[in-house]
């Protein structure tokens, strides 16, 4: 982590004006992230998005983040007071700091003190949001903010400037200002047929853009009633290029609310991949993973690895890999303890977790990624070629006996060890339970039989209109057992292919709808 100046011990504080970008945390610049990491306190503008705030607090749990608003002189006074105590104060601004008149006044107020200041530019809202809406502004545009100006913006002058230069017009406004702004532009000489697009929650997965003609917006007949809060209004002929350049809102899962029945720690890769397709992942833990009630069995098993007791170790889940790694750390061991032991994994996701441990697995199913698929490829015991006939099988306390029985049939001796326990998580909030049962989610992604069983147990069955996607055949069987219709199942049982398959399903459904067929 970057050390603050206060921590460096020179006693001199500073105020750093940092651009937070338009709303998507991934649009924070590298320098902005470094400045925040080195801050003693962060004074955030109210318009800094919730997504950015959550991302910063997740990355820096001890971060002192306070929302400030008011007159520029008063805000600057608070920042300067903290800096005079030797603190590094980040003044976090939505968009790009020096595109805000109020922030410029804050910076000027700081210059009248002995406190130094820095500026970290950010991605500007007025250029980023039109880009996410599929509108190419070109080399120049006419920009204004209708919310923060000291005097009313001269809409007639903006219309004249746009007409005179042929440049598109970009306005930041509140939703309730849109119709008035459109009427003012008409009075200023813009044609009623001028294309306009109004975008809310720009650059996020909840982004929504409504395109219309300027006259319809002025007459409040453009269907903008559902928009609320800050919006970006883009006006000009370039709006018509959205039909070909709408790269964000046209993603396969854009706007889909997808239920992810996993803990935040486990859901990271899945949620990130869903967001890349435009979805809004909602993580609902259904399982809590806990250590075995007694550590003795795992202690003996791991020591057996070191002493050469086992010819194979078979991992059936990433949780099993994690449990063994944690036991290794506890006992002061590392991947070298696997020397001479062959490693098998039930699927690619588990194999990836093993590779992160520094081990290359000898066996991953070539076909179905399940216990049955692993058994199909697992070699029978051969007393000539296999000097050790024992297999270590670390797994959950509720695992099925299919794999152990199949290995015994192939002549292997099995040490079936409880590496971790899975317990049912607490029920989610009432609003989430109602959304699950009432069709408030477009899709759900199940990654194991236990996630199916536990979700139904703590929250009820997903609504019939919810698309059910499952990671593999065992999970599909559990979903069917609970009366769920399985819509999506990837060929490879792993998180990436699961999300990719859901996106392909959504794309096919959209194509059917556009062709006039009933999805």
Coordinates of C-alpha atoms in Angstrom, one line a residue:
X1 CA 0.0 0.0 0.0
X2 CA 1.2 3.6 -0.8
X3 CA 2.2 5.3 2.4
X4 CA 0.7 8.7 3.3
X5 CA 2.8 11.7 3.9
X6 CA 1.6 11.7 7.5
X7 CA 2.8 8.2 7.8
X8 CA 6.1 9.2 6.2
X9 CA 6.6 11.4 9.2
X10 CA 7.4 14.8 7.7
X11 CA 4.3 16.3 9.3
X12 CA 3.2 18.1 6.1
X13 CA -0.3 17.4 4.9
X14 CA -1.8 17.9 1.5
X15 CA -5.1 18.0 -0.3
X16 CA -5.4 15.8 -3.4
X17 CA -8.3 16.5 -5.7
X18 CA -9.0 13.0 -7.3
X19 CA -11.4 12.3 -10.2
X20 CA -13.5 9.2 -9.4
X21 CA -14.7 8.9 -13.0
X22 CA -18.3 8.5 -14.2
X23 CA -19.4 5.6 -11.9
X24 CA -17.8 2.3 -13.0
X25 CA -15.0 1.5 -10.4
X26 CA -12.9 0.0 -13.2
X27 CA -12.6 3.4 -14.7
X28 CA -10.6 4.7 -11.8
X29 CA -7.2 5.6 -13.0
X30 CA -4.1 3.8 -11.6
X31 CA -2.9 7.1 -10.1
X32 CA -6.3 7.7 -8.5
X33 CA -6.2 4.3 -6.9
X34 CA -2.7 5.0 -5.6
X35 CA -3.7 8.3 -4.2
X36 CA -6.7 6.8 -2.3
X37 CA -4.5 4.0 -1.0
X38 CA -2.2 6.5 0.5
X39 CA -4.9 8.8 2.0
X40 CA -5.5 9.3 5.7
X41 CA -9.0 10.5 5.0
X42 CA -11.3 10.7 1.9
X43 CA -13.9 13.5 1.6
X44 CA -16.2 12.2 -1.2
X45 CA -18.6 14.2 -3.3
X46 CA -22.3 13.0 -2.9
X47 CA -22.3 12.1 -6.6
X48 CA -19.4 9.6 -6.4
X49 CA -21.2 6.4 -7.3
X50 CA -22.2 3.7 -4.7
X51 CA -20.2 1.2 -6.8
X52 CA -17.0 3.2 -6.5
X53 CA -17.5 3.7 -2.7
X54 CA -18.1 0.0 -2.2
X55 CA -15.1 -1.0 -4.3
X56 CA -12.8 1.4 -2.3
X57 CA -14.1 0.2 1.1
X58 CA -13.7 -3.4 0.0
X59 CA -10.1 -2.8 -1.1
X60 CA -9.3 -0.6 2.0
X61 CA -11.5 -1.7 4.9
X62 CA -9.9 0.9 7.3
X63 CA -10.5 3.8 4.9
X64 CA -12.0 6.8 6.5
X65 CA -14.5 7.8 3.8
X66 CA -16.9 10.7 4.5
X67 CA -19.4 12.4 2.3
X68 CA -19.2 16.2 2.2
X69 CA -21.3 18.8 0.5
X70 CA -22.0 22.5 0.9
X71 CA -20.4 25.8 -0.2
X72 CA -16.9 25.3 -1.8
X73 CA -15.3 27.5 0.9
X74 CA -16.7 25.4 3.7
X75 CA -15.7 22.1 2.1
X76 CA -12.2 23.4 1.4
X77 CA -12.0 24.6 5.1
X78 CA -12.7 21.0 6.3
X79 CA -10.0 19.6 4.0
X80 CA -7.4 22.2 4.9
X81 CA -8.1 21.6 8.7
X82 CA -7.4 17.9 8.3
X83 CA -4.3 18.5 6.2
X84 CA -2.8 21.0 8.7
X85 CA -2.7 18.1 11.1
X86 CA -0.3 16.3 8.8
X87 CA -2.9 14.2 7.0
X88 CA -3.1 13.4 3.3
X89 CA -6.7 14.3 2.4
X90 CA -8.2 13.0 -0.8
X91 CA -11.1 15.1 -2.1
X92 CA -12.9 12.6 -4.3
X93 CA -15.0 14.1 -7.1
X94 CA -17.3 12.3 -9.6
X95 CA -15.8 12.6 -13.1
X96 CA -12.9 14.9 -13.6
X97 CA -12.2 17.5 -10.8
X98 CA -11.4 20.6 -12.8
X99 CA -14.6 20.2 -15.0
X100 CA -16.6 21.3 -11.9
X101 CA -16.8 25.0 -11.2
X102 CA -17.4 24.2 -7.5
X103 CA -14.3 22.1 -7.2
X104 CA -12.2 24.8 -9.0
X105 CA -13.4 27.2 -6.2
X106 CA -12.4 24.7 -3.6
X107 CA -8.9 24.5 -5.1
X108 CA -8.6 28.3 -5.2
X109 CA -9.6 28.4 -1.5
X110 CA -6.9 25.9 -0.7
X111 CA -4.3 28.1 -2.5
X112 CA -5.1 30.9 0.0
X113 CA -3.6 28.7 2.8
X114 CA -0.3 27.2 3.5
X115 CA -1.5 23.7 2.5
X116 CA -0.2 22.2 -0.7
X117 CA -2.5 20.5 -3.2
X118 CA -2.3 18.0 -6.0
X119 CA -4.8 17.1 -8.8
X120 CA -5.4 13.6 -10.2
X121 CA -7.6 14.0 -13.3
X122 CA -10.4 11.5 -13.9
X123 CA -12.4 10.1 -16.8
X124 CA -14.9 12.9 -17.6
X125 CA -18.6 12.1 -17.3
X126 CA -19.5 14.3 -20.3
X127 CA -17.3 12.1 -22.6
X128 CA -17.5 8.7 -21.0
X129 CA -21.3 8.4 -20.7
X130 CA -22.0 9.2 -24.3
X131 CA -19.3 6.7 -25.3
X132 CA -21.0 4.0 -23.1
X133 CA -24.3 5.0 -24.8
X134 CA -22.8 4.3 -28.2
X135 CA -22.6 8.0 -29.2
X136 CA -19.3 9.1 -30.9
X137 CA -18.7 12.8 -30.0
X138 CA -15.8 13.2 -32.4
X139 CA -13.1 15.8 -32.0
X140 CA -15.2 18.5 -30.3
X141 CA -18.4 18.9 -28.4
X142 CA -20.3 21.6 -26.6
X143 CA -20.6 20.8 -22.9
X144 CA -22.5 22.3 -20.0
X145 CA -23.8 21.3 -16.5
X146 CA -27.3 22.5 -15.8
X147 CA -27.1 21.6 -12.1
X148 CA -24.1 23.5 -10.6
X149 CA -23.7 26.7 -12.5
X150 CA -23.9 29.9 -10.5
X151 CA -26.3 31.5 -13.1
X152 CA -28.8 29.8 -15.3
X153 CA -27.2 28.2 -18.4
X154 CA -28.0 30.1 -21.6
X155 CA -29.6 27.3 -23.6
X156 CA -30.1 29.5 -26.6
X157 CA -26.4 30.2 -26.7
X158 CA -25.6 26.5 -26.4
X159 CA -28.0 25.7 -29.3
X160 CA -26.3 28.4 -31.4
X161 CA -22.9 27.1 -30.6
X162 CA -23.8 23.6 -31.5
X163 CA -25.5 24.7 -34.7
X164 CA -22.6 27.0 -35.7
X165 CA -19.9 24.4 -35.2
X166 CA -21.9 21.3 -36.1
X167 CA -20.7 19.8 -32.8
X168 CA -22.8 17.6 -30.6
X169 CA -24.2 19.1 -27.4
X170 CA -23.7 17.3 -24.1
X171 CA -25.5 18.4 -21.0
X172 CA -25.4 17.1 -17.4
X173 CA -28.7 17.6 -15.7
X174 CA -31.2 16.1 -13.3
X175 CA -34.0 14.0 -14.7
X176 CA -36.6 16.7 -13.9
X177 CA -34.6 19.3 -16.0
X178 CA -34.6 17.3 -19.2
X179 CA -38.0 18.6 -20.7
X180 CA -37.2 22.2 -19.8
X181 CA -33.7 21.9 -21.3
X182 CA -35.1 20.4 -24.5
X183 CA -37.7 23.2 -24.8
X184 CA -34.9 25.8 -24.3
X185 CA -32.9 24.3 -27.1
X186 CA -35.9 24.4 -29.4
X187 CA -36.4 28.0 -28.6
X188 CA -32.7 28.5 -29.3
X189 CA -33.1 27.3 -32.9
X190 CA -32.4 23.6 -32.9
X191 CA -34.8 21.6 -35.1
X192 CA -37.4 19.5 -33.4
X193 CA -36.2 16.5 -35.4
X194 CA -32.7 16.7 -33.8
X195 CA -31.9 13.3 -32.3
X196 CA -31.4 13.2 -28.5
X197 CA -30.4 10.4 -26.1
X198 CA -30.8 10.7 -22.3
X199 CA -28.7 8.3 -20.2
X200 CA -29.0 7.6 -16.5
X201 CA -26.5 5.6 -14.3
X202 CA -24.0 5.8 -17.1
X203 CA -21.1 3.3 -17.4
X204 CA -22.7 0.8 -14.9
X205 CA -24.7 -2.3 -15.5
X206 CA -27.9 -0.4 -14.5
X207 CA -27.3 2.1 -17.3
X208 CA -30.4 3.0 -19.3
X209 CA -30.6 5.2 -22.4
X210 CA -33.7 6.5 -24.1
X211 CA -33.4 8.0 -27.6
X212 CA -36.0 10.3 -29.1
X213 CA -36.5 13.5 -31.1
X214 CA -35.9 16.8 -29.4
X215 CA -39.5 17.9 -29.8
X216 CA -40.9 14.7 -28.2
X217 CA -38.6 15.3 -25.2
X218 CA -39.8 18.9 -24.8
X219 CA -43.4 17.7 -25.0
X220 CA -42.8 15.0 -22.4
X221 CA -43.9 12.3 -24.8
X222 CA -40.6 10.5 -25.2
X223 CA -41.0 7.9 -22.4
X224 CA -38.5 9.4 -20.0
X225 CA -40.8 9.1 -16.9
X226 CA -38.8 6.1 -15.6
X227 CA -35.5 8.0 -15.5
X228 CA -34.5 9.6 -12.2
X229 CA -31.4 11.3 -10.6
X230 CA -28.5 12.7 -12.6
X231 CA -28.6 12.2 -16.3
X232 CA -26.4 12.9 -19.4
X233 CA -28.2 14.4 -22.4
X234 CA -26.5 14.1 -25.8
X235 CA -28.0 16.1 -28.7
X236 CA -27.0 16.0 -32.3
X237 CA -26.9 13.9 -35.5
X238 CA -24.2 11.7 -33.9
X239 CA -26.9 10.1 -31.8
X240 CA -28.2 8.2 -34.9
X241 CA -24.9 6.2 -34.9
X242 CA -26.1 4.4 -31.7
X243 CA -27.8 1.8 -33.9
X244 CA -24.3 0.5 -34.9
X245 CA -22.1 1.6 -32.1
X246 CA -24.2 0.7 -29.0
X247 CA -21.5 -1.7 -27.6
X248 CA -22.4 -1.6 -23.9
X249 CA -26.2 -1.8 -23.7
X250 CA -26.2 -4.5 -26.4
X251 CA -24.2 -7.0 -24.4
X252 CA -26.0 -10.4 -24.1
X253 CA -26.8 -10.1 -20.4
X254 CA -27.1 -6.4 -20.2
X255 CA -29.5 -5.4 -17.4
X256 CA -30.2 -9.0 -16.4
X257 CA -30.3 -9.5 -12.6
X258 CA -28.5 -12.7 -12.0
X259 CA -28.7 -14.5 -8.7
X260 CA -25.3 -15.9 -7.6
X261 CA -25.9 -18.3 -4.7
X262 CA -22.3 -18.1 -3.3
X263 CA -20.4 -16.1 -0.7
X264 CA -18.7 -12.9 -1.8
X265 CA -15.3 -14.6 -1.5
X266 CA -16.4 -17.5 -3.8
X267 CA -18.5 -15.4 -6.2
X268 CA -15.7 -13.1 -7.3
X269 CA -14.8 -14.7 -10.6
X270 CA -18.4 -15.4 -11.5
X271 CA -19.7 -11.9 -10.7
X272 CA -16.8 -10.3 -12.6
X273 CA -17.6 -12.4 -15.7
X274 CA -21.3 -11.6 -15.4
X275 CA -20.6 -7.9 -15.2
X276 CA -18.4 -8.2 -18.3
X277 CA -21.5 -9.4 -20.1
X278 CA -23.5 -6.5 -18.7
X279 CA -25.4 -8.4 -16.0
X280 CA -26.1 -7.2 -12.5
X281 CA -24.9 -10.1 -10.2
X282 CA -26.6 -10.4 -6.8
X283 CA -24.6 -12.6 -4.4
X284 CA -26.6 -14.6 -1.9
X285 CA -24.6 -16.9 0.3
X286 CA -26.3 -20.3 0.7
X287 CA -23.4 -22.2 2.2
X288 CA -20.9 -21.5 4.9
X289 CA -17.7 -23.5 4.9
X290 CA -16.3 -24.5 8.3
X291 CA -13.4 -26.7 9.5
X292 CA -14.1 -30.3 10.6
X293 CA -15.3 -30.7 14.2
X294 CA -12.0 -32.5 15.0
X295 CA -8.7 -31.7 13.2
X296 CA -7.1 -35.1 14.0
X297 CA -8.3 -36.8 10.8
X298 CA -6.9 -34.1 8.5
X299 CA -3.7 -33.9 10.5
X300 CA -3.1 -37.6 10.0
X301 CA -4.0 -37.4 6.3
X302 CA -1.6 -34.5 5.5
X303 CA 1.2 -36.2 7.5
X304 CA 0.5 -39.3 5.4
X305 CA 1.2 -37.3 2.3
X306 CA 4.6 -36.4 3.6
X307 CA 5.5 -40.0 4.7
X308 CA 4.5 -41.6 1.4
X309 CA 1.3 -43.3 2.5
X310 CA -0.6 -42.3 -0.7
X311 CA -0.2 -42.9 -4.4
X312 CA -3.0 -40.5 -5.3
X313 CA -4.9 -37.5 -3.9
X314 CA -8.3 -36.7 -5.5
X315 CA -9.7 -33.2 -5.2
X316 CA -13.5 -32.9 -5.8
X317 CA -13.9 -29.1 -5.1
X318 CA -12.0 -25.9 -4.7
X319 CA -13.0 -25.9 -1.1
X320 CA -11.1 -29.2 -0.6
X321 CA -8.0 -27.6 -2.2
X322 CA -8.4 -24.6 0.1
X323 CA -8.8 -26.8 3.2
X324 CA -5.6 -28.8 2.4
X325 CA -3.6 -25.6 1.7
X326 CA -4.7 -24.1 5.0
X327 CA -3.7 -27.3 6.8
X328 CA -0.3 -27.2 5.0
X329 CA 0.2 -23.6 6.2
X330 CA -0.8 -24.6 9.7
X331 CA 1.8 -27.4 9.7
X332 CA 4.5 -25.4 8.0
X333 CA 4.4 -27.4 4.7
X334 CA 4.3 -26.4 1.1
X335 CA 3.7 -28.0 -2.3
X336 CA 6.8 -30.0 -2.0
X337 CA 4.9 -32.4 0.2
X338 CA 3.1 -33.7 -2.9
X339 CA 6.4 -35.1 -4.3
X340 CA 5.7 -38.6 -5.6
X341 CA 1.9 -38.3 -5.2
X342 CA -0.3 -38.1 -8.3
X343 CA -3.1 -35.5 -8.2
X344 CA -6.6 -35.9 -9.8
X345 CA -9.2 -33.2 -10.0
X346 CA -12.9 -33.5 -10.7
X347 CA -13.0 -30.5 -13.1
X348 CA -11.2 -27.6 -14.6
X349 CA -12.1 -25.1 -11.8
X350 CA -10.7 -27.4 -9.2
X351 CA -7.6 -28.0 -11.4
X352 CA -7.1 -24.3 -11.6
X353 CA -7.1 -24.1 -7.8
X354 CA -4.5 -26.9 -7.6
X355 CA -2.3 -25.1 -10.2
X356 CA -2.4 -21.9 -8.0
X357 CA -0.9 -24.1 -5.3
X358 CA 2.0 -24.7 -7.7
X359 CA 1.0 -28.3 -8.7
X360 CA 0.1 -29.6 -12.1
X361 CA -2.6 -32.3 -11.8
X362 CA -2.0 -35.6 -13.6
X363 CA -5.7 -36.3 -14.2
X364 CA -8.7 -34.1 -15.1
X365 CA -11.7 -35.8 -16.8
X366 CA -11.5 -35.7 -20.6
X367 CA -15.3 -35.9 -20.8
X368 CA -18.0 -35.1 -18.3
X369 CA -16.6 -33.1 -15.5
X370 CA -18.1 -34.9 -12.5
X371 CA -17.4 -37.8 -10.2
X372 CA -18.6 -40.2 -12.9
X373 CA -16.4 -38.5 -15.5
X374 CA -13.4 -38.8 -13.3
X375 CA -14.1 -42.5 -12.6
X376 CA -14.3 -43.1 -16.4
X377 CA -10.7 -41.9 -16.8
X378 CA -9.2 -43.1 -13.5
X379 CA -6.9 -46.1 -13.9
X380 CA -7.5 -49.3 -12.1
X381 CA -4.9 -50.3 -9.4
X382 CA -2.1 -52.3 -10.9
X383 CA 0.2 -54.1 -8.3
X384 CA 3.1 -54.0 -10.8
X385 CA 3.0 -50.3 -11.8
X386 CA 1.5 -48.8 -8.6
X387 CA 3.8 -49.3 -5.6
X388 CA 1.2 -47.6 -3.3
X389 CA -2.4 -48.6 -3.5
X390 CA -4.0 -46.0 -1.3
X391 CA -5.9 -42.8 -2.4
X392 CA -6.5 -39.8 -0.2
X393 CA -10.0 -38.3 -0.8
X394 CA -10.4 -35.0 1.2
X395 CA -13.9 -33.6 0.8
X396 CA -17.0 -32.2 2.4
X397 CA -18.9 -33.9 5.2
X398 CA -22.0 -34.3 3.0
X399 CA -20.3 -35.6 -0.1
X400 CA -21.9 -38.6 -1.9
X401 CA -20.3 -42.0 -1.9
X402 CA -20.2 -42.4 -5.7
X403 CA -16.5 -41.6 -6.1
X404 CA -15.2 -43.6 -3.2
X405 CA -17.2 -46.6 -4.2
X406 CA -16.0 -46.4 -7.8
X407 CA -12.4 -46.2 -6.7
X408 CA -12.7 -49.2 -4.5
X409 CA -14.2 -51.1 -7.4
X410 CA -11.0 -50.3 -9.3
X411 CA -8.9 -51.9 -6.6
X412 CA -7.8 -48.8 -4.7
X413 CA -7.8 -48.5 -0.9
X414 CA -9.5 -45.2 0.1
X415 CA -8.9 -42.8 3.0
X416 CA -12.1 -40.8 2.9
X417 CA -11.4 -37.7 5.0
X418 CA -13.6 -34.9 6.0
X419 CA -11.7 -31.8 5.0
X420 CA -14.4 -29.3 5.7
X421 CA -18.0 -29.0 6.7
X422 CA -20.7 -27.2 4.8
X423 CA -23.5 -25.6 6.8
X424 CA -26.6 -23.8 5.6
X425 CA -26.2 -20.0 5.6
X426 CA -28.7 -17.7 7.2
X427 CA -31.7 -16.6 5.0
X428 CA -31.2 -13.5 2.9
X429 CA -33.2 -10.3 3.5
X430 CA -37.0 -10.4 2.9
X431 CA -36.7 -8.3 -0.2
X432 CA -34.3 -10.8 -1.8
X433 CA -36.5 -13.8 -0.8
X434 CA -39.5 -12.1 -2.4
X435 CA -37.5 -11.3 -5.6
X436 CA -36.4 -15.0 -5.8
X437 CA -39.9 -16.4 -5.5
X438 CA -41.6 -13.6 -7.4
X439 CA -39.5 -13.5 -10.6
X440 CA -37.3 -10.5 -9.6
X441 CA -34.3 -12.3 -11.0
X442 CA -33.7 -13.0 -14.7
X443 CA -31.4 -16.0 -14.1
X444 CA -29.7 -18.0 -11.3
X445 CA -26.4 -19.8 -11.6
X446 CA -26.0 -22.9 -9.5
X447 CA -22.5 -24.3 -9.0
X448 CA -23.3 -27.4 -6.9
X449 CA -26.1 -29.6 -5.7
X450 CA -25.8 -28.0 -2.2
X451 CA -26.3 -24.5 -3.6
X452 CA -29.6 -25.7 -5.1
X453 CA -30.7 -27.5 -1.9
X454 CA -29.7 -24.7 0.4
X455 CA -31.1 -21.8 -1.7
X456 CA -34.5 -23.6 -1.8
X457 CA -34.2 -24.2 1.9
X458 CA -33.4 -20.6 3.0
X459 CA -35.3 -18.6 0.3
X460 CA -37.7 -20.8 -1.7
X461 CA -37.7 -22.0 -5.3
X462 CA -36.9 -19.5 -8.0
X463 CA -39.9 -18.3 -10.1
X464 CA -40.7 -20.3 -13.2
X465 CA -39.7 -17.3 -15.4
X466 CA -36.2 -17.3 -14.0
X467 CA -33.6 -18.9 -16.3
X468 CA -31.9 -21.8 -14.4
X469 CA -28.2 -22.4 -15.3
X470 CA -26.3 -25.2 -13.7
X471 CA -22.6 -26.1 -13.7
X472 CA -22.8 -29.8 -14.4
X473 CA -24.9 -33.0 -14.5
X474 CA -25.0 -33.6 -10.7
X475 CA -26.2 -30.0 -10.1
X476 CA -28.8 -30.4 -12.9
X477 CA -30.1 -33.6 -11.3
X478 CA -30.6 -31.7 -8.0
X479 CA -32.3 -28.8 -9.7
X480 CA -34.7 -31.3 -11.4
X481 CA -35.3 -33.0 -8.1
X482 CA -36.6 -29.8 -6.7
X483 CA -38.9 -29.2 -9.6
X484 CA -36.7 -26.6 -11.4
X485 CA -36.5 -26.4 -15.2
X486 CA -32.8 -26.5 -16.3
X487 CA -32.2 -24.1 -19.2
X488 CA -28.5 -23.9 -19.4
X489 CA -25.7 -26.4 -18.7
X490 CA -22.1 -25.9 -20.2
X491 CA -20.1 -28.7 -21.7
X492 CA -17.3 -28.0 -19.3
X493 CA -18.2 -27.8 -15.6
X494 CA -16.5 -24.6 -14.6
X495 CA -17.6 -21.0 -13.7
X496 CA -16.3 -19.4 -16.9
X497 CA -18.1 -21.8 -19.3
X498 CA -21.3 -21.6 -17.1
X499 CA -21.5 -17.8 -17.5
X500 CA -20.5 -18.0 -21.2
X501 CA -23.3 -20.5 -21.8
X502 CA -25.8 -18.3 -20.0
X503 CA -24.8 -15.4 -22.3
X504 CA -25.2 -17.5 -25.4
X505 CA -28.6 -18.6 -24.2
X506 CA -29.6 -14.9 -23.7
X507 CA -28.3 -14.0 -27.1
X508 CA -30.3 -16.8 -28.7
X509 CA -33.4 -15.7 -26.9
X510 CA -33.0 -12.2 -28.1
X511 CA -32.5 -13.4 -31.7
X512 CA -35.8 -15.4 -31.4
X513 CA -37.6 -12.3 -30.1
X514 CA -36.3 -10.1 -32.9
X515 CA -37.4 -12.8 -35.4
X516 CA -40.9 -12.6 -33.9
X517 CA -40.7 -16.0 -32.3
X518 CA -41.9 -16.6 -28.7
X519 CA -38.8 -17.3 -26.5

